[in-house]
Tab-separated table of C-alpha atoms in Angstrom:
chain	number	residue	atom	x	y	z
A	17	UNK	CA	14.308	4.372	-3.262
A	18	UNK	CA	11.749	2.905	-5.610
A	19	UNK	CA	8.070	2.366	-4.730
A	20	UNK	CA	7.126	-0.574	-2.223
A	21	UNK	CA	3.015	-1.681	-2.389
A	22	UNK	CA	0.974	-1.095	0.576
A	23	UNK	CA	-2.307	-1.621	1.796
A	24	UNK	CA	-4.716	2.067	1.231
A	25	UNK	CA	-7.412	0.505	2.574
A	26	UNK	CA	-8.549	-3.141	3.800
A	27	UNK	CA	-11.889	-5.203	3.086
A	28	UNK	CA	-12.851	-8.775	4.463
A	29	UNK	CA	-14.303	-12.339	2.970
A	30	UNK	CA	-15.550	-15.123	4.236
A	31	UNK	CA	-15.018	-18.578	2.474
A	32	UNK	CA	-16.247	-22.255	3.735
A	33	UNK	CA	-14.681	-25.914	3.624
A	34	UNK	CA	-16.797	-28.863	5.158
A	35	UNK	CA	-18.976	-26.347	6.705
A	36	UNK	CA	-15.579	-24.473	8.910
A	37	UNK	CA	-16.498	-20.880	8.484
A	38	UNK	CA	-12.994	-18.776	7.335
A	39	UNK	CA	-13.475	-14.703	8.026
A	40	UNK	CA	-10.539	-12.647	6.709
A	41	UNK	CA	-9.828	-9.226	7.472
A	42	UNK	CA	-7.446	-6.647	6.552
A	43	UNK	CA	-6.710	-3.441	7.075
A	44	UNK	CA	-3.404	-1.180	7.435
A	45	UNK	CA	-1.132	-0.983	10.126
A	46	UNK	CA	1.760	1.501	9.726
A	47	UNK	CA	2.666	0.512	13.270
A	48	UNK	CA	2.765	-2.562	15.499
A	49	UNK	CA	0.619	-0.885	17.850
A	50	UNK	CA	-2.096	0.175	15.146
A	51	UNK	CA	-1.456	-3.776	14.151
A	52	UNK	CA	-2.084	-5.372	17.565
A	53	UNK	CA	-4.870	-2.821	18.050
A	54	UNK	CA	-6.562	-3.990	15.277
A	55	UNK	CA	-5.872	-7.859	16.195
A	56	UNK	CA	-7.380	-7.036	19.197
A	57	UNK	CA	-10.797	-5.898	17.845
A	58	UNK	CA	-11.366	-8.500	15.629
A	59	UNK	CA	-10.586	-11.058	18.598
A	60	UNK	CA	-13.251	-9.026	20.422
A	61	UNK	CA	-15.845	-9.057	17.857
A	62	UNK	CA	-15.484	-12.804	17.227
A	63	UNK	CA	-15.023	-13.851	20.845
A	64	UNK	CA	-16.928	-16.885	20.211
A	65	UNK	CA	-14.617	-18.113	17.555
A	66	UNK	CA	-12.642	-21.311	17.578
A	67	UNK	CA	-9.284	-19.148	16.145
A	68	UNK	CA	-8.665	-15.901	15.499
A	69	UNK	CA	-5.316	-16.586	13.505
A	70	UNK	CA	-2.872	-12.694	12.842
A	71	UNK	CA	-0.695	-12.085	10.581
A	72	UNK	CA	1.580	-8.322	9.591
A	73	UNK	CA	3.685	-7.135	7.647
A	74	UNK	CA	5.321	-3.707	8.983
A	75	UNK	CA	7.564	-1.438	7.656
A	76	UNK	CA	10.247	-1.808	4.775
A	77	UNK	CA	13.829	-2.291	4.483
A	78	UNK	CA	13.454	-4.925	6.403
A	79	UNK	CA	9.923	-5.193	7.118
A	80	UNK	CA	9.027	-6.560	10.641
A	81	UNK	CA	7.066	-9.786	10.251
A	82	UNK	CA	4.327	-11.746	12.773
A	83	UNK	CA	2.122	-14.262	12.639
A	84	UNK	CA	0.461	-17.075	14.504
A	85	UNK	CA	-1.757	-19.861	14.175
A	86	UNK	CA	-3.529	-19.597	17.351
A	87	UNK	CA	-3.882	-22.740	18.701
A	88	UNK	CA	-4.290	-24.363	15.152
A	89	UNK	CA	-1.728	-27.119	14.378
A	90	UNK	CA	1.894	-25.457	13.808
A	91	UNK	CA	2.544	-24.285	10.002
A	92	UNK	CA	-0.863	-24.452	9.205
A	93	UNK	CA	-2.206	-20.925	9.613
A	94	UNK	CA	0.096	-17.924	10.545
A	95	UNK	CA	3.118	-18.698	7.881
A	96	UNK	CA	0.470	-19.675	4.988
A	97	UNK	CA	-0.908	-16.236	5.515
A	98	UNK	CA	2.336	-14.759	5.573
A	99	UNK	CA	2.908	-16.201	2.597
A	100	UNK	CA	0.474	-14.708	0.615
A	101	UNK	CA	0.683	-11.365	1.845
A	102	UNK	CA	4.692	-11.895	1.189
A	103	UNK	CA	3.563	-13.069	-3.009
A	104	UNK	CA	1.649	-10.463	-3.469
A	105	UNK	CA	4.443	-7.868	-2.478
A	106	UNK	CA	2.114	-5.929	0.638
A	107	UNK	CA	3.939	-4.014	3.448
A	108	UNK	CA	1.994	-1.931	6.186
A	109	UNK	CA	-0.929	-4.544	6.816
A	110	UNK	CA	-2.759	-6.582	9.220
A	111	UNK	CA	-4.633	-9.341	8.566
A	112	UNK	CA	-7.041	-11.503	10.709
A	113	UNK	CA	-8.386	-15.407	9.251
A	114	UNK	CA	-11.665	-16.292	11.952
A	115	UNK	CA	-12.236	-19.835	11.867
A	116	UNK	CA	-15.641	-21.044	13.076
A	117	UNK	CA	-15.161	-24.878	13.299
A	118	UNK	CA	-17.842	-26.826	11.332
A	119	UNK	CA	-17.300	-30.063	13.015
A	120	UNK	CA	-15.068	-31.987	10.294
A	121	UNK	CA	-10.927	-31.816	10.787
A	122	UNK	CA	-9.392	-30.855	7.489
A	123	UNK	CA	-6.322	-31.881	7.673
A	124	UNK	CA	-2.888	-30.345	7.555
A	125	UNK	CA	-3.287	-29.547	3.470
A	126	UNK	CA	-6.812	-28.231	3.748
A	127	UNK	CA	-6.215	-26.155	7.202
A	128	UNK	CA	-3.038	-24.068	5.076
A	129	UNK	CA	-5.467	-23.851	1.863
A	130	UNK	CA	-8.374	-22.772	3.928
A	131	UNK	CA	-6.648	-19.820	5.923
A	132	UNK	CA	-3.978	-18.804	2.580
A	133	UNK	CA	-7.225	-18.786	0.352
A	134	UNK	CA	-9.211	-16.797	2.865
A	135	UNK	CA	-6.457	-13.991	2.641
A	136	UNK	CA	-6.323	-14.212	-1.125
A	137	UNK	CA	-9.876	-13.527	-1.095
A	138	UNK	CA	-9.832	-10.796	1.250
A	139	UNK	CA	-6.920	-9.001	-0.390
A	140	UNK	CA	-9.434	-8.830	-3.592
A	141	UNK	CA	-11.495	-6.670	-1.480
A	142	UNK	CA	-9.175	-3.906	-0.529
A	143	UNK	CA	-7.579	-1.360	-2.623
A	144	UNK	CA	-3.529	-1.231	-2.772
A	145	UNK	CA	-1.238	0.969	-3.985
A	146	UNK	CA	2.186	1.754	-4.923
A	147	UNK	CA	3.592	4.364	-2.601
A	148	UNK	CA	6.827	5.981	-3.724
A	149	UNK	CA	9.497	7.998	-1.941
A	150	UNK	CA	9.976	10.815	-4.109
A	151	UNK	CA	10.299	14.799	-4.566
A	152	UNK	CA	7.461	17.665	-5.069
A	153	UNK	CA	9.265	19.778	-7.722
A	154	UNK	CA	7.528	23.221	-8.404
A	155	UNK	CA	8.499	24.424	-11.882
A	156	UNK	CA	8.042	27.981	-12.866
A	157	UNK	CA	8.216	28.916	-16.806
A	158	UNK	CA	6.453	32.026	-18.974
A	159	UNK	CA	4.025	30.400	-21.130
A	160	UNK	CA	6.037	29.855	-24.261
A	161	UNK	CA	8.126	27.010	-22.410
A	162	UNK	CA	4.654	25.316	-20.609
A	163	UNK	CA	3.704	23.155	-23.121
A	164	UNK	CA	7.262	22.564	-23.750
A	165	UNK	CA	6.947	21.398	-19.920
A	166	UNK	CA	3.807	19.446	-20.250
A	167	UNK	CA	5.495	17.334	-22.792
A	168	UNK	CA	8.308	16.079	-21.085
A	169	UNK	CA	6.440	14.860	-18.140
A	170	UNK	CA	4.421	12.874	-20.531
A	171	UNK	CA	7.578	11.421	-21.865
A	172	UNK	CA	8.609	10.732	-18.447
A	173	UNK	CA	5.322	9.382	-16.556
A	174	UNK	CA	6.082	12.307	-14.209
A	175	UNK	CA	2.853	13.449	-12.826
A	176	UNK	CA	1.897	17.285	-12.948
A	177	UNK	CA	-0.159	17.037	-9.647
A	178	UNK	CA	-1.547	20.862	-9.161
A	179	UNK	CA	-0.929	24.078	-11.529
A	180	UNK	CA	-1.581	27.956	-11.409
A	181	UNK	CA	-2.118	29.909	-13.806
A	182	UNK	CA	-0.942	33.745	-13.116
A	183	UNK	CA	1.692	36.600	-15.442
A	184	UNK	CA	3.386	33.272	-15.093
A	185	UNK	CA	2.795	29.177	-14.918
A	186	UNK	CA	3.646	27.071	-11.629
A	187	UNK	CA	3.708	23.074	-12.036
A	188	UNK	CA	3.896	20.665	-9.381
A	189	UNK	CA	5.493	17.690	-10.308
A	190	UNK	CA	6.084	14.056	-8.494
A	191	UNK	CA	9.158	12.819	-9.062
A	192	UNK	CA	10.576	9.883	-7.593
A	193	UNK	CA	13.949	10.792	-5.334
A	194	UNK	CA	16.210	9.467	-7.953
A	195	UNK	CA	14.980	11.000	-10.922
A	196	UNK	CA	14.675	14.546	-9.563
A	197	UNK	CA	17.731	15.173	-11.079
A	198	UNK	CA	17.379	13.739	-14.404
A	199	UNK	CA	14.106	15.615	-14.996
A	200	UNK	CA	15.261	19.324	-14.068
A	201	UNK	CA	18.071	18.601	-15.936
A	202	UNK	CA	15.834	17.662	-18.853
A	203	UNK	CA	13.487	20.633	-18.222
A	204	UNK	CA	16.430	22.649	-18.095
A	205	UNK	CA	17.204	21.459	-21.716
A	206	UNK	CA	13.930	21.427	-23.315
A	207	UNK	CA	12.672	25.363	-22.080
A	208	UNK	CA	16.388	26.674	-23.245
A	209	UNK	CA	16.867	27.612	-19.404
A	210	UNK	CA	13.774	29.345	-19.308
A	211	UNK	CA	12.403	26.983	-16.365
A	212	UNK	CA	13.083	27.768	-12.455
A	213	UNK	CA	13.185	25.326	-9.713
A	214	UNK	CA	11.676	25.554	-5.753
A	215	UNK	CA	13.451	24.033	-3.661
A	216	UNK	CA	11.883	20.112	-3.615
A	217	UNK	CA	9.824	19.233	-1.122
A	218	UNK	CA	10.554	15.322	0.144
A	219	UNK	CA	6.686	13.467	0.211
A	220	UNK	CA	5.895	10.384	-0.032
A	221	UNK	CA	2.962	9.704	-2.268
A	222	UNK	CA	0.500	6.943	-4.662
A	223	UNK	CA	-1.592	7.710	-7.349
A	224	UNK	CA	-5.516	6.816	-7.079
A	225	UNK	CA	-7.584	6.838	-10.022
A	226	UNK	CA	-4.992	8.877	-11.606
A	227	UNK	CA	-5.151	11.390	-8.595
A	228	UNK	CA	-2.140	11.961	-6.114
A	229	UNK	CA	-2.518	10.194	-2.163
A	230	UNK	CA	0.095	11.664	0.113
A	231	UNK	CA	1.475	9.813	3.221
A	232	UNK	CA	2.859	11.499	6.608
């Protein structure tokens, strides 16, 4: 039910404090195996770091949670990162803080700003959306009920994501799961029974740009 926010794609930034290099990077993992994968490239590409610190969130409903601070004092590194990834509302990401010591200790303050702000910074670099459970509803009117049609998905935010155009219209709507109802009933209403239903199609689905992303 409802829409949970979820990382579409993942990006990377690198910030500095007295001269200790932080690398963040993201990307999504729908699965702890794409997760660990991923954790396990970035510890390969920066073999020569001092810690490669992981954090992921998995999953909804209840999500399934990690994180570590490899090797750097406890608290300081893994739950920080969780932290931000759990304020900002993200499910269905990995994310990987590098730290390249610069020679000066920073402390138990400045080690969980360091690694939290890295991941702030990274997460500015990615794109994330707002991927909701829901219905594709294909409506099929005459043309004296479409813009009849067209007007009460405006009213609704309900998104007409494709359309033909034949002796008859077709409209494919997203709807989220609970409010499948409420709109055909509301379609039903507003084209004096003129409108027909498919049979919905379950999808799950985000909007980019205005344009519709589905999900397996």
């Amino acid at each position: 039910m409802g829409s949970i926010r979820i990382l579409y794609t993942g990006g990377s930034a690198e910030i500095e404090e007295k001269k200790s290099r932080f690398i963040c990077t993201v990307a999504p993992a729908r699965s702890v195996q794409e997760a660990e994968a991923f954790i396990a490239d970035i510890r390969k590409k920066y073999w020569n770091a001092t810690h490669n610190c992981p954090v992921y969130v998995i999953g909804n409903d209840p999500p399934l949670e990690r994180c570590s601070d490899d090797g750097e004092p406890q608290g300081t590194a893994g739950r920080p990162m969780l932290d931000v990834i759990r304020g900002a509302g993200l499910h269905d990401i990995c994310a990987v803080v590098t730290r390249y010591f610069g020679g000066t200790l920073l402390g138990t303050g400045g080690l969980v700003r360091a690694y939290s702000g890295a991941v702030q910074e990274g997460l500015k670099n990615c794109v994330i959306l707002d991927r909701m459970d829901g219905e594709k509803l294909t409506v099929v009117t005459d043309y004296t009920g479409l813009g009849r049609i067209q007007y009460i998905c405006a009213q609704n935010n309900v998104k007409i994501a494709d359309s033909r155009y034949t002796d008859s219209a077709q409209l494919d709507l997203l709807i989220p799961k609970e409010d499948v109802e409420k709109i055909k009933a509301a379609l039903t209403e507003g084209t004096s029974g003129a409108a027909r239903f498919e049979k919905p199609q379950p999808v799950r689905y985000a909007f980019l740009k205005g344009e519709p992303v589905y999900f397996d």
